[in-house]
Amino acid sequence: MKQNTLSYKVKQYLMFGGVGTALFLCVVIAPFLYGLYLTLTSWDGVSRAKPFVGLQNFAAAFNDTTYWQAMGRTLIYSVFAVILINIVAFALAYLVTSGVKGQNFFRAGFFVPNLIGGIVLGYVWQFVFNRAFVAIGKAIGGSSVSLLATPNGAMFALILVSVWQYAGYMMLIYVAGFMSVSKDVQEASLIDGCTPAQAMKNVTIPLMRSSFVQCIFLSITRCFVVYDVNLSLTKGEPFGSSVMAAMHVYNQAFTYRNFGLGQAEAVILFLVCAIVGVTQVLVGKRGEVEA
Amino acid sequence: MATPCGLQKEDWSLAAHFFASVYEMHDDPDAFIAGIKDGSVKLADDDVFNALMDTFDVMKANNWMKDAPLSAVREDTEMYLALGEIAFKYGGNWDWSDIKEFEPDANLGMMPIPSALEGYNEKLVGGGSKYFFIDNSVSAEQQEAAKQFLNWLVYDEAGQDFLVNTCALVPAFSNITLPVSDPLGASVKSFADTGAMVGNYNYLPDDHYAKIGISFQKYLGDQIDRAGFADEVTAYWATRVSLQLQIGRYSDETKYPEL
């Protein structure tokens, strides 16, 4: 059988990737295209009528101040969370590859928070903030105000829970990165007179650049569209000051019954996230080095 | 007890329930809202608003979580009510499903929001919270089947048992005589049987409870005062129209004859 005809290649692709592609088309691409159509209507989410309004929803989205406030908040949250996640993950990965006793157990342990899933995580931490810390505060005579009851406290809590959730997952990627740096290169740099810190900064980290690119991309994209932890931990309270972009989009479409407007805001959020993510990956990949 | 009251911090409790009473305790809520919109009604001077907010202030000052009202956990408030540590909680008969977990004495019931308003201290705010509609765009057979189901629910013994006992609802139908199983529901029924109820106003916009909830939470947390709260509510209504004006309201009972 000729192995370089188009029909052969297509058949091979369908045999291995057909099911996955079909699912991807049905679950991701088709709703996305349908959503683009809905941004041109003023549908309210339940009625049978979908009146066509053209680009009015996009104009309304650009004028929606609460949306841009939520975007700003998401940006601040993402910056803090991404930086902290990656620092903590890198430190944990370094610890866990440095040969301490029981390091495999620690690897599994640090990864467990990521397995719990956003909703349960939010409820667990809500208990910790609302009850555990408040009870401790009352017992030592401090305030009984939960961290989640103040706007800054709620943001801090969200960042903390996100770092707790993702640091373990990113740690595994950094561990793989550490292991991919060959010991010879590190030894050579130490023999040539580098201090361990210089060796880390000038040899190990540049060789791990692809791990950094991956981790930063994953953490940026996940933090930008955070919803489950937001919902279960703060629900946007107090007084709507911890509503992130995805929660605002959901509320706009499903709670306030402005489906067309909510969908337009979702498309804008997707574009922002895509531009940031792709830019970051392109810039990162360009600087990758090999030993 | 020093602080006998319990308030919830959730936006739906504050705005969809407590603040909705402000509309409901007017004789004509539609006219009241229209007045807020066109400026003829100044909310901060409105008697109903001030009477209910005065009661809210009393509850707020005697709230068991008054030092940190926005940190109040709903289940804790219900637990303290069930155990007798606090005497009053702002809520409804739906709270029974949580309260019963704490096995309280059966000495609990519903009372109207006490206020300085004449005639409203004996009336409970409430009404049917869910409605069935038959979709008239489906086939005649399906509509007939739907009607049969609704008749079964209301007139058949098994259906009545389902409504009152399985679902623990207070039945909205005068022909159902089964006793309501929980004390809060029984309390509601005693008000309903004597007609001492203030009806629900069902025509608030979809984002009302979320947006007014934010303002009310600020009030509960002492971030704004009552005048500021009234201003935020007025600003909200400036850009909204109540659904009643959008979809039309059916007050003519002959449109829905007994099934």
Coordinates of C-alpha atoms in Angstrom, one line a residue:
Chain A
M1 CA 0.0 0.0 0.0
K2 CA 1.4 3.4 -0.9
Q3 CA 2.2 5.2 2.3
N4 CA 2.4 8.8 1.0
T5 CA -1.0 9.3 -0.6
L6 CA -3.4 11.8 1.0
S7 CA -6.1 9.2 1.5
Y8 CA -3.8 6.9 3.4
K9 CA -2.7 9.8 5.7
V10 CA -6.2 10.8 6.3
K11 CA -7.2 7.3 7.2
Q12 CA -4.3 6.9 9.6
Y13 CA -5.2 10.2 11.2
L14 CA -8.9 9.3 11.6
M15 CA -8.0 5.9 13.1
F16 CA -5.8 7.4 15.8
G17 CA -7.1 10.9 16.3
G18 CA -10.6 10.7 14.9
V19 CA -12.5 10.2 18.1
G20 CA -10.6 12.9 19.9
T21 CA -11.0 15.3 17.0
A22 CA -14.7 14.6 16.8
L23 CA -15.2 15.2 20.5
F24 CA -13.1 18.4 20.4
L25 CA -15.2 19.6 17.5
C26 CA -18.5 18.9 19.3
V27 CA -17.6 20.1 22.7
V28 CA -15.3 23.0 22.0
I29 CA -15.5 24.3 18.4
A30 CA -19.2 23.9 17.8
P31 CA -20.3 25.7 21.0
F32 CA -17.7 28.4 20.3
L33 CA -19.1 29.1 16.8
Y34 CA -22.6 29.0 18.2
G35 CA -21.5 31.4 20.9
L36 CA -20.1 33.8 18.3
Y37 CA -23.5 33.7 16.6
L38 CA -25.2 34.5 19.9
T39 CA -23.1 37.6 20.5
L40 CA -25.0 39.1 17.6
T41 CA -28.4 38.6 19.3
S42 CA -30.1 39.9 22.3
W43 CA -31.2 36.5 23.6
D44 CA -32.0 36.3 27.2
G45 CA -31.1 32.6 27.7
V46 CA -34.6 31.2 27.9
S47 CA -37.0 32.7 25.4
R48 CA -37.5 31.2 22.0
A49 CA -36.8 34.5 20.3
K50 CA -33.2 35.5 19.4
P51 CA -33.5 39.0 17.9
F52 CA -30.6 40.0 15.8
V53 CA -28.8 43.2 17.1
G54 CA -25.5 43.2 15.2
L55 CA -22.5 44.4 17.2
Q56 CA -24.5 46.2 19.9
N57 CA -23.4 43.7 22.5
F58 CA -19.7 44.4 21.9
A59 CA -20.4 48.1 22.3
A60 CA -22.2 47.4 25.5
A61 CA -19.4 45.2 26.7
F62 CA -16.9 48.0 26.2
N63 CA -19.1 50.3 28.2
D64 CA -19.7 47.8 31.0
T65 CA -17.6 49.3 33.8
T66 CA -18.1 46.3 36.2
Y67 CA -16.7 44.0 33.5
W68 CA -13.5 46.0 33.1
Q69 CA -13.2 46.3 36.9
A70 CA -13.5 42.5 37.1
M71 CA -10.9 42.2 34.3
G72 CA -8.6 44.6 36.2
R73 CA -9.0 42.5 39.4
T74 CA -8.3 39.3 37.4
L75 CA -5.1 40.9 36.0
I76 CA -3.9 41.8 39.5
Y77 CA -4.8 38.4 40.9
S78 CA -3.1 36.7 38.0
V79 CA 0.1 38.6 38.3
F80 CA 0.4 37.9 42.0
A81 CA -0.7 34.3 41.7
V82 CA 1.5 33.4 38.7
I83 CA 4.6 34.9 40.3
L84 CA 4.0 33.2 43.6
I85 CA 2.9 29.8 42.1
N86 CA 6.1 29.6 40.1
I87 CA 8.5 30.7 42.9
V88 CA 6.9 28.3 45.3
A89 CA 6.8 25.5 42.7
F90 CA 10.5 26.1 41.7
A91 CA 11.6 26.1 45.4
L92 CA 9.6 22.9 46.1
A93 CA 11.1 21.2 43.0
Y94 CA 14.6 22.1 44.1
L95 CA 13.9 20.7 47.5
V96 CA 12.4 17.6 46.2
T97 CA 15.3 16.9 43.8
S98 CA 18.1 17.7 46.2
G99 CA 18.2 14.2 47.7
V100 CA 16.5 14.6 51.0
K101 CA 15.1 11.5 52.6
G102 CA 11.5 10.7 51.6
Q103 CA 11.5 13.0 48.7
N104 CA 9.2 10.8 46.6
F105 CA 6.7 11.0 49.4
F106 CA 6.9 14.8 49.5
R107 CA 6.5 14.9 45.7
A108 CA 3.2 13.1 46.0
G109 CA 2.2 15.1 49.1
F110 CA 2.7 18.5 47.4
F111 CA 0.8 17.4 44.4
V112 CA -2.4 16.3 46.3
P113 CA -4.0 19.8 46.6
N114 CA -4.2 19.9 42.8
L115 CA -6.1 16.6 42.8
I116 CA -8.8 17.9 45.1
G117 CA -10.5 20.2 42.5
G118 CA -11.5 23.8 42.7
I119 CA -14.9 23.6 44.3
V120 CA -13.9 21.3 47.2
L121 CA -10.8 23.3 47.7
G122 CA -12.8 26.5 48.0
Y123 CA -15.1 25.0 50.6
V124 CA -12.3 23.6 52.6
W125 CA -10.5 26.9 52.7
Q126 CA -13.7 28.8 53.4
F127 CA -14.1 26.6 56.5
V128 CA -10.5 27.4 57.4
F129 CA -10.9 31.2 57.0
N130 CA -14.5 31.6 58.3
R131 CA -14.4 29.2 61.2
A132 CA -10.9 28.0 62.1
F133 CA -9.1 31.3 61.9
V134 CA -12.0 33.1 63.4
A135 CA -12.1 30.7 66.3
I136 CA -8.4 31.1 66.9
G137 CA -8.7 34.8 66.6
K138 CA -11.5 34.9 69.2
A139 CA -9.5 32.5 71.5
I140 CA -6.4 34.7 71.6
G141 CA -8.5 37.8 72.0
G142 CA -8.0 39.2 68.5
S143 CA -10.7 40.1 66.0
S144 CA -13.4 37.7 64.9
V145 CA -13.6 39.3 61.4
S146 CA -13.0 36.6 58.8
L147 CA -10.4 37.4 56.1
L148 CA -13.1 36.8 53.5
A149 CA -15.2 39.6 54.8
T150 CA -12.9 42.4 53.6
P151 CA -12.2 43.1 49.9
N152 CA -8.4 42.9 50.2
G153 CA -8.7 39.9 52.5
A154 CA -10.8 38.1 49.9
M155 CA -8.3 38.8 47.1
F156 CA -5.5 37.6 49.4
A157 CA -7.4 34.5 50.2
L158 CA -8.0 33.7 46.5
I159 CA -4.3 34.1 45.7
L160 CA -3.4 31.9 48.6
V161 CA -5.7 29.2 47.6
S162 CA -4.6 29.3 44.0
V163 CA -1.0 29.0 45.0
W164 CA -1.8 26.1 47.2
Q165 CA -3.7 24.5 44.4
Y166 CA -1.3 24.9 41.5
A167 CA 2.2 24.9 43.2
G168 CA 2.2 21.1 43.4
Y169 CA 1.3 20.7 39.7
M170 CA 3.9 23.1 38.5
M171 CA 6.4 21.6 40.8
L172 CA 6.2 18.4 38.9
I173 CA 7.0 20.2 35.6
Y174 CA 10.0 21.9 37.3
V175 CA 11.1 18.5 38.7
A176 CA 11.2 17.2 35.1
G177 CA 13.1 20.3 34.1
F178 CA 15.7 19.8 36.8
M179 CA 16.2 16.2 35.9
S180 CA 16.6 17.1 32.2
V181 CA 19.7 19.3 33.0
S182 CA 22.6 16.9 32.8
K183 CA 24.8 16.6 35.8
D184 CA 27.9 17.0 33.7
V185 CA 27.1 20.6 32.8
Q186 CA 26.5 21.5 36.4
E187 CA 29.6 19.8 37.6
A188 CA 31.7 21.5 34.9
S189 CA 30.4 24.9 36.0
L190 CA 31.3 24.2 39.6
I191 CA 34.8 23.0 38.6
D192 CA 35.2 26.2 36.6
G193 CA 34.7 28.2 39.8
C194 CA 31.0 29.1 39.9
T195 CA 29.3 29.3 43.3
P196 CA 26.3 27.1 43.6
A197 CA 24.1 30.2 43.3
Q198 CA 25.8 31.3 40.1
A199 CA 25.6 27.8 38.7
M200 CA 21.9 27.9 39.4
K201 CA 21.4 31.3 37.8
N202 CA 23.6 30.9 34.7
V203 CA 23.5 27.3 33.9
T204 CA 20.6 25.4 35.4
I205 CA 17.8 28.0 34.9
P206 CA 18.6 28.9 31.3
L207 CA 18.6 25.2 30.4
M208 CA 15.2 24.8 32.1
R209 CA 13.7 27.6 30.1
S210 CA 11.1 25.4 28.4
S211 CA 9.8 24.3 31.9
F212 CA 9.4 28.0 32.8
V213 CA 7.6 28.7 29.5
Q214 CA 5.2 25.8 30.1
C215 CA 4.5 26.6 33.7
I216 CA 4.0 30.3 33.2
F217 CA 1.7 29.6 30.3
L218 CA -0.4 27.1 32.2
S219 CA -0.6 29.3 35.3
I220 CA -1.5 32.4 33.4
T221 CA -4.2 30.8 31.4
R222 CA -5.7 29.0 34.4
C223 CA -5.6 32.1 36.6
F224 CA -7.2 34.3 33.9
V225 CA -10.3 32.1 33.7
V226 CA -10.6 31.1 37.4
Y227 CA -14.2 30.4 38.4
D228 CA -14.6 27.4 40.6
V229 CA -12.4 28.6 43.4
N230 CA -13.8 32.1 43.1
L231 CA -17.4 30.7 43.4
S232 CA -16.8 28.3 46.3
L233 CA -14.4 30.5 48.3
T234 CA -15.8 34.0 48.0
K235 CA -18.8 33.9 45.7
G236 CA -17.8 37.4 44.7
E237 CA -18.4 38.7 48.1
P238 CA -18.0 41.0 50.0
F239 CA -20.1 43.4 48.1
G240 CA -19.0 42.1 44.7
S241 CA -15.4 43.1 45.3
S242 CA -13.9 39.7 44.5
V243 CA -15.8 39.0 41.2
M244 CA -13.3 37.8 38.6
A245 CA -13.8 38.1 34.9
A246 CA -15.2 34.6 34.4
M247 CA -17.7 35.0 37.2
H248 CA -18.8 38.3 35.8
V249 CA -19.4 36.7 32.4
Y250 CA -21.3 33.8 34.0
N251 CA -23.5 36.2 36.0
Q252 CA -24.1 38.4 33.0
A253 CA -25.2 35.5 30.9
F254 CA -27.1 33.3 33.3
T255 CA -28.1 35.3 36.3
Y256 CA -28.9 38.7 34.8
R257 CA -30.3 37.0 31.7
N258 CA -28.2 39.1 29.2
F259 CA -26.9 36.1 27.3
G260 CA -25.8 38.0 24.2
L261 CA -23.9 40.5 26.3
G262 CA -22.3 37.8 28.5
Q263 CA -21.3 35.9 25.4
A264 CA -19.6 39.0 23.9
E265 CA -17.8 39.5 27.2
A266 CA -16.7 35.9 27.1
V267 CA -15.3 36.3 23.6
I268 CA -13.3 39.4 24.7
L269 CA -12.0 37.5 27.7
F270 CA -11.0 34.6 25.4
L271 CA -9.1 37.0 23.1
V272 CA -7.3 38.7 25.9
C273 CA -6.3 35.3 27.4
A274 CA -5.2 34.0 24.0
I275 CA -3.1 37.0 23.1
V276 CA -1.4 37.0 26.5
G277 CA -0.8 33.3 26.4
V278 CA 0.5 33.1 22.8
T279 CA 2.7 36.1 23.2
Q280 CA 4.3 34.7 26.3
V281 CA 5.0 31.3 24.7
L282 CA 6.5 32.9 21.5
V283 CA 8.7 35.2 23.5
G284 CA 9.7 32.4 25.8
K285 CA 10.5 29.8 23.1
R286 CA 12.6 32.2 21.1
G287 CA 15.2 32.3 23.9
E288 CA 15.5 28.6 24.5
V289 CA 19.0 27.4 24.6
E290 CA 20.6 24.0 24.5
A291 CA 23.7 22.7 26.3
Chain B
M1 CA -29.2 36.8 76.1
A2 CA -27.2 39.8 75.1
T3 CA -27.5 39.5 71.3
P4 CA -30.6 37.6 70.5
C5 CA -30.8 38.2 66.7
G6 CA -29.3 36.5 63.7
L7 CA -28.9 38.1 60.3
Q8 CA -27.6 36.5 57.1
K9 CA -25.0 38.1 55.0
E10 CA -26.0 36.4 51.8
D11 CA -27.2 38.8 49.1
W12 CA -30.3 36.8 48.4
S13 CA -31.4 36.9 52.0
L14 CA -30.8 40.7 52.3
A15 CA -32.0 41.8 48.9
A16 CA -34.4 39.2 47.4
H17 CA -36.2 38.7 50.8
F18 CA -35.8 41.5 53.2
F19 CA -35.5 44.4 50.7
A20 CA -38.3 42.9 48.6
S21 CA -40.6 43.4 51.5
V22 CA -40.2 47.1 51.1
Y23 CA -41.9 46.8 47.7
E24 CA -44.4 44.2 48.9
M25 CA -45.6 46.2 51.8
H26 CA -46.7 49.0 49.5
D27 CA -50.3 48.7 48.3
D28 CA -49.1 49.1 44.7
P29 CA -45.5 48.0 44.2
D30 CA -45.6 48.9 40.5
A31 CA -46.5 52.5 41.2
F32 CA -43.9 52.7 44.0
I33 CA -41.1 51.5 41.6
A34 CA -42.4 53.8 38.9
G35 CA -42.2 56.6 41.4
I36 CA -38.6 55.8 42.3
K37 CA -37.7 55.8 38.6
D38 CA -39.3 59.1 37.7
G39 CA -38.2 60.8 40.9
S40 CA -41.7 61.4 42.4
V41 CA -40.9 59.1 45.3
K42 CA -37.9 59.9 47.4
L43 CA -36.8 56.5 48.8
A44 CA -35.0 58.0 51.8
D45 CA -38.2 59.6 52.9
D46 CA -40.5 56.7 52.3
D47 CA -42.3 55.4 55.4
V48 CA -42.2 51.7 54.5
F49 CA -38.5 51.9 53.7
N50 CA -37.7 53.7 56.9
A51 CA -39.8 51.5 59.1
L52 CA -38.3 48.3 57.7
M53 CA -34.8 49.7 57.9
D54 CA -35.4 50.8 61.5
T55 CA -36.2 47.1 62.3
F56 CA -33.2 46.0 60.4
D57 CA -31.0 48.4 62.4
V58 CA -32.4 46.9 65.7
M59 CA -31.6 43.4 64.4
K60 CA -28.2 44.6 63.3
A61 CA -27.4 46.1 66.7
N62 CA -28.4 42.9 68.4
N63 CA -26.9 40.5 65.9
W64 CA -24.9 37.8 67.5
M65 CA -22.3 38.5 64.9
K66 CA -22.5 42.2 65.2
D67 CA -18.8 42.7 65.4
A68 CA -18.3 41.0 62.0
P69 CA -21.8 40.6 60.4
L70 CA -20.3 39.9 56.9
S71 CA -18.5 36.9 58.3
A72 CA -21.6 35.2 59.6
V73 CA -22.0 31.6 58.5
R74 CA -25.6 30.7 57.8
E75 CA -25.4 27.3 59.4
D76 CA -24.0 28.7 62.6
T77 CA -26.9 31.1 62.9
E78 CA -29.4 28.3 62.3
M79 CA -27.6 26.1 64.9
Y80 CA -27.7 28.8 67.5
L81 CA -31.4 29.4 66.8
A82 CA -32.1 25.6 67.1
L83 CA -30.2 25.3 70.3
G84 CA -31.9 28.4 71.8
E85 CA -28.7 30.5 72.0
I86 CA -30.4 33.2 69.9
A87 CA -34.1 34.0 69.8
F88 CA -34.7 35.5 66.3
K89 CA -33.3 34.8 62.8
Y90 CA -34.3 36.6 59.7
G91 CA -35.2 33.8 57.3
G92 CA -38.1 31.7 56.1
N93 CA -39.7 28.3 56.5
W94 CA -37.1 26.9 54.0
D95 CA -34.6 27.1 56.9
W96 CA -36.3 24.2 58.6
S97 CA -34.3 21.7 56.4
D98 CA -31.1 23.0 58.1
I99 CA -32.5 23.7 61.6
K100 CA -34.0 20.2 62.0
E101 CA -30.5 18.7 61.7
F102 CA -29.8 20.3 65.1
E103 CA -32.9 18.6 66.7
P104 CA -34.4 21.7 68.3
D105 CA -37.4 21.8 70.6
A106 CA -40.6 22.1 68.6
N107 CA -41.1 25.6 70.0
L108 CA -40.2 27.4 66.7
G109 CA -42.5 29.4 64.4
M110 CA -42.7 32.2 61.9
M111 CA -43.5 35.7 62.9
P112 CA -44.0 38.8 60.7
I113 CA -41.2 41.4 60.5
P114 CA -42.1 43.7 63.4
S115 CA -42.2 47.3 62.3
A116 CA -43.8 50.6 62.9
L117 CA -46.1 50.1 60.0
E118 CA -49.8 50.0 60.8
G119 CA -51.5 46.7 60.1
Y120 CA -48.4 44.8 58.9
N121 CA -47.3 43.3 62.3
E122 CA -50.0 40.6 61.9
K123 CA -49.2 39.7 58.3
L124 CA -46.5 37.4 57.0
V125 CA -44.8 38.1 53.7
G126 CA -45.1 35.1 51.5
G127 CA -46.7 33.4 48.6
G128 CA -46.2 30.7 46.1
S129 CA -42.5 30.6 45.3
K130 CA -42.7 28.3 42.3
Y131 CA -45.2 28.2 39.6
F132 CA -46.1 25.6 37.0
F133 CA -46.9 26.8 33.4
I134 CA -48.2 24.7 30.6
D135 CA -46.4 25.4 27.4
N136 CA -49.1 26.1 24.8
S137 CA -46.8 25.6 21.9
V138 CA -46.7 21.8 22.4
S139 CA -49.3 19.3 21.0
A140 CA -52.8 19.2 22.5
E141 CA -52.1 15.7 23.7
Q142 CA -49.1 16.8 25.7
Q143 CA -51.0 19.8 27.1
E144 CA -53.8 17.4 28.2
A145 CA -51.2 15.1 29.9
A146 CA -49.8 18.1 31.7
K147 CA -53.2 19.1 33.0
Q148 CA -53.8 15.5 34.2
F149 CA -50.5 15.7 36.1
L150 CA -51.4 18.9 37.7
N151 CA -54.8 17.6 38.7
W152 CA -53.2 14.5 40.2
L153 CA -50.8 16.7 42.2
V154 CA -53.7 18.7 43.7
Y155 CA -56.7 16.4 43.9
D156 CA -55.3 12.9 44.2
E157 CA -54.3 11.6 47.7
A158 CA -50.9 10.4 46.5
G159 CA -50.2 13.7 44.9
Q160 CA -51.2 15.6 48.0
D161 CA -49.0 13.3 50.1
F162 CA -46.1 14.0 47.7
L163 CA -46.5 17.8 48.0
V164 CA -47.0 18.0 51.8
N165 CA -45.0 15.1 53.2
T166 CA -42.3 14.2 50.6
C167 CA -41.6 17.7 49.5
A168 CA -42.4 19.3 52.9
L169 CA -44.2 22.2 51.2
V170 CA -47.0 24.3 52.5
P171 CA -49.7 23.6 50.0
A172 CA -51.1 26.6 48.1
F173 CA -54.5 24.8 47.5
S174 CA -57.4 25.2 49.9
N175 CA -58.7 21.7 49.2
I176 CA -55.6 20.0 50.7
T177 CA -56.2 19.3 54.4
L178 CA -53.1 17.3 55.2
P179 CA -51.3 18.7 58.2
V180 CA -48.0 20.4 57.4
S181 CA -45.1 18.3 58.8
D182 CA -42.7 20.9 60.1
P183 CA -43.4 23.7 62.7
L184 CA -42.2 26.5 60.5
G185 CA -44.5 25.4 57.6
A186 CA -47.4 24.9 60.0
S187 CA -46.9 28.5 61.2
V188 CA -46.9 29.8 57.6
K189 CA -50.1 27.8 56.9
S190 CA -51.9 29.3 59.9
F191 CA -51.2 32.8 58.5
A192 CA -52.3 31.7 55.0
D193 CA -55.5 30.1 56.3
T194 CA -56.6 33.3 57.9
G195 CA -55.6 35.4 54.8
A196 CA -53.0 37.3 56.9
M197 CA -50.3 37.3 54.2
V198 CA -48.6 40.0 52.1
G199 CA -48.2 38.7 48.6
N200 CA -44.8 38.3 46.9
Y201 CA -43.9 40.8 44.2
N202 CA -42.6 38.6 41.4
Y203 CA -41.6 41.2 38.8
L204 CA -38.2 42.4 39.9
P205 CA -35.5 42.3 37.2
D206 CA -33.1 39.3 37.2
D207 CA -30.1 41.2 38.5
H208 CA -32.1 42.9 41.3
Y209 CA -31.0 40.6 44.1
A210 CA -27.4 40.7 43.1
K211 CA -27.0 44.4 42.6
I212 CA -29.2 45.5 45.6
G213 CA -27.5 42.7 47.6
I214 CA -24.2 44.4 47.0
S215 CA -25.5 47.7 48.3
F216 CA -27.3 46.0 51.3
Q217 CA -24.1 44.2 52.2
K218 CA -22.3 47.5 52.3
Y219 CA -25.0 48.8 54.6
L220 CA -24.7 45.7 56.8
G221 CA -20.9 46.2 56.9
D222 CA -21.3 49.9 57.8
Q223 CA -19.6 51.0 54.6
I224 CA -22.5 53.3 53.6
D225 CA -25.3 54.8 55.6
R226 CA -29.0 54.6 55.0
A227 CA -29.1 57.7 52.8
G228 CA -26.3 56.3 50.7
F229 CA -28.1 53.0 50.4
A230 CA -31.3 54.7 49.3
D231 CA -29.2 56.6 46.6
E232 CA -27.7 53.4 45.3
V233 CA -31.1 51.7 45.0
T234 CA -32.5 54.8 43.2
A235 CA -29.5 54.7 40.8
Y236 CA -30.2 51.0 40.1
W237 CA -33.8 51.6 39.2
A238 CA -32.8 54.5 36.9
T239 CA -31.6 52.0 34.4
R240 CA -34.1 49.2 34.9
V241 CA -37.7 48.4 34.2
S242 CA -39.7 45.9 36.2
L243 CA -40.6 42.8 34.2
Q244 CA -44.3 43.6 34.8
L245 CA -44.0 46.3 32.2
Q246 CA -42.1 44.1 29.8
I247 CA -44.2 40.9 29.7
G248 CA -47.6 42.0 30.9
R249 CA -49.2 40.9 34.1
Y250 CA -52.2 38.6 34.4
S251 CA -54.4 39.7 37.2
D252 CA -57.6 38.5 35.5
E253 CA -58.4 35.2 37.1
T254 CA -60.8 34.1 34.4
K255 CA -57.8 33.5 32.2
Y256 CA -56.9 30.5 34.3
P257 CA -60.1 28.6 35.1
E258 CA -59.9 25.8 37.6
L259 CA -58.3 22.8 36.0

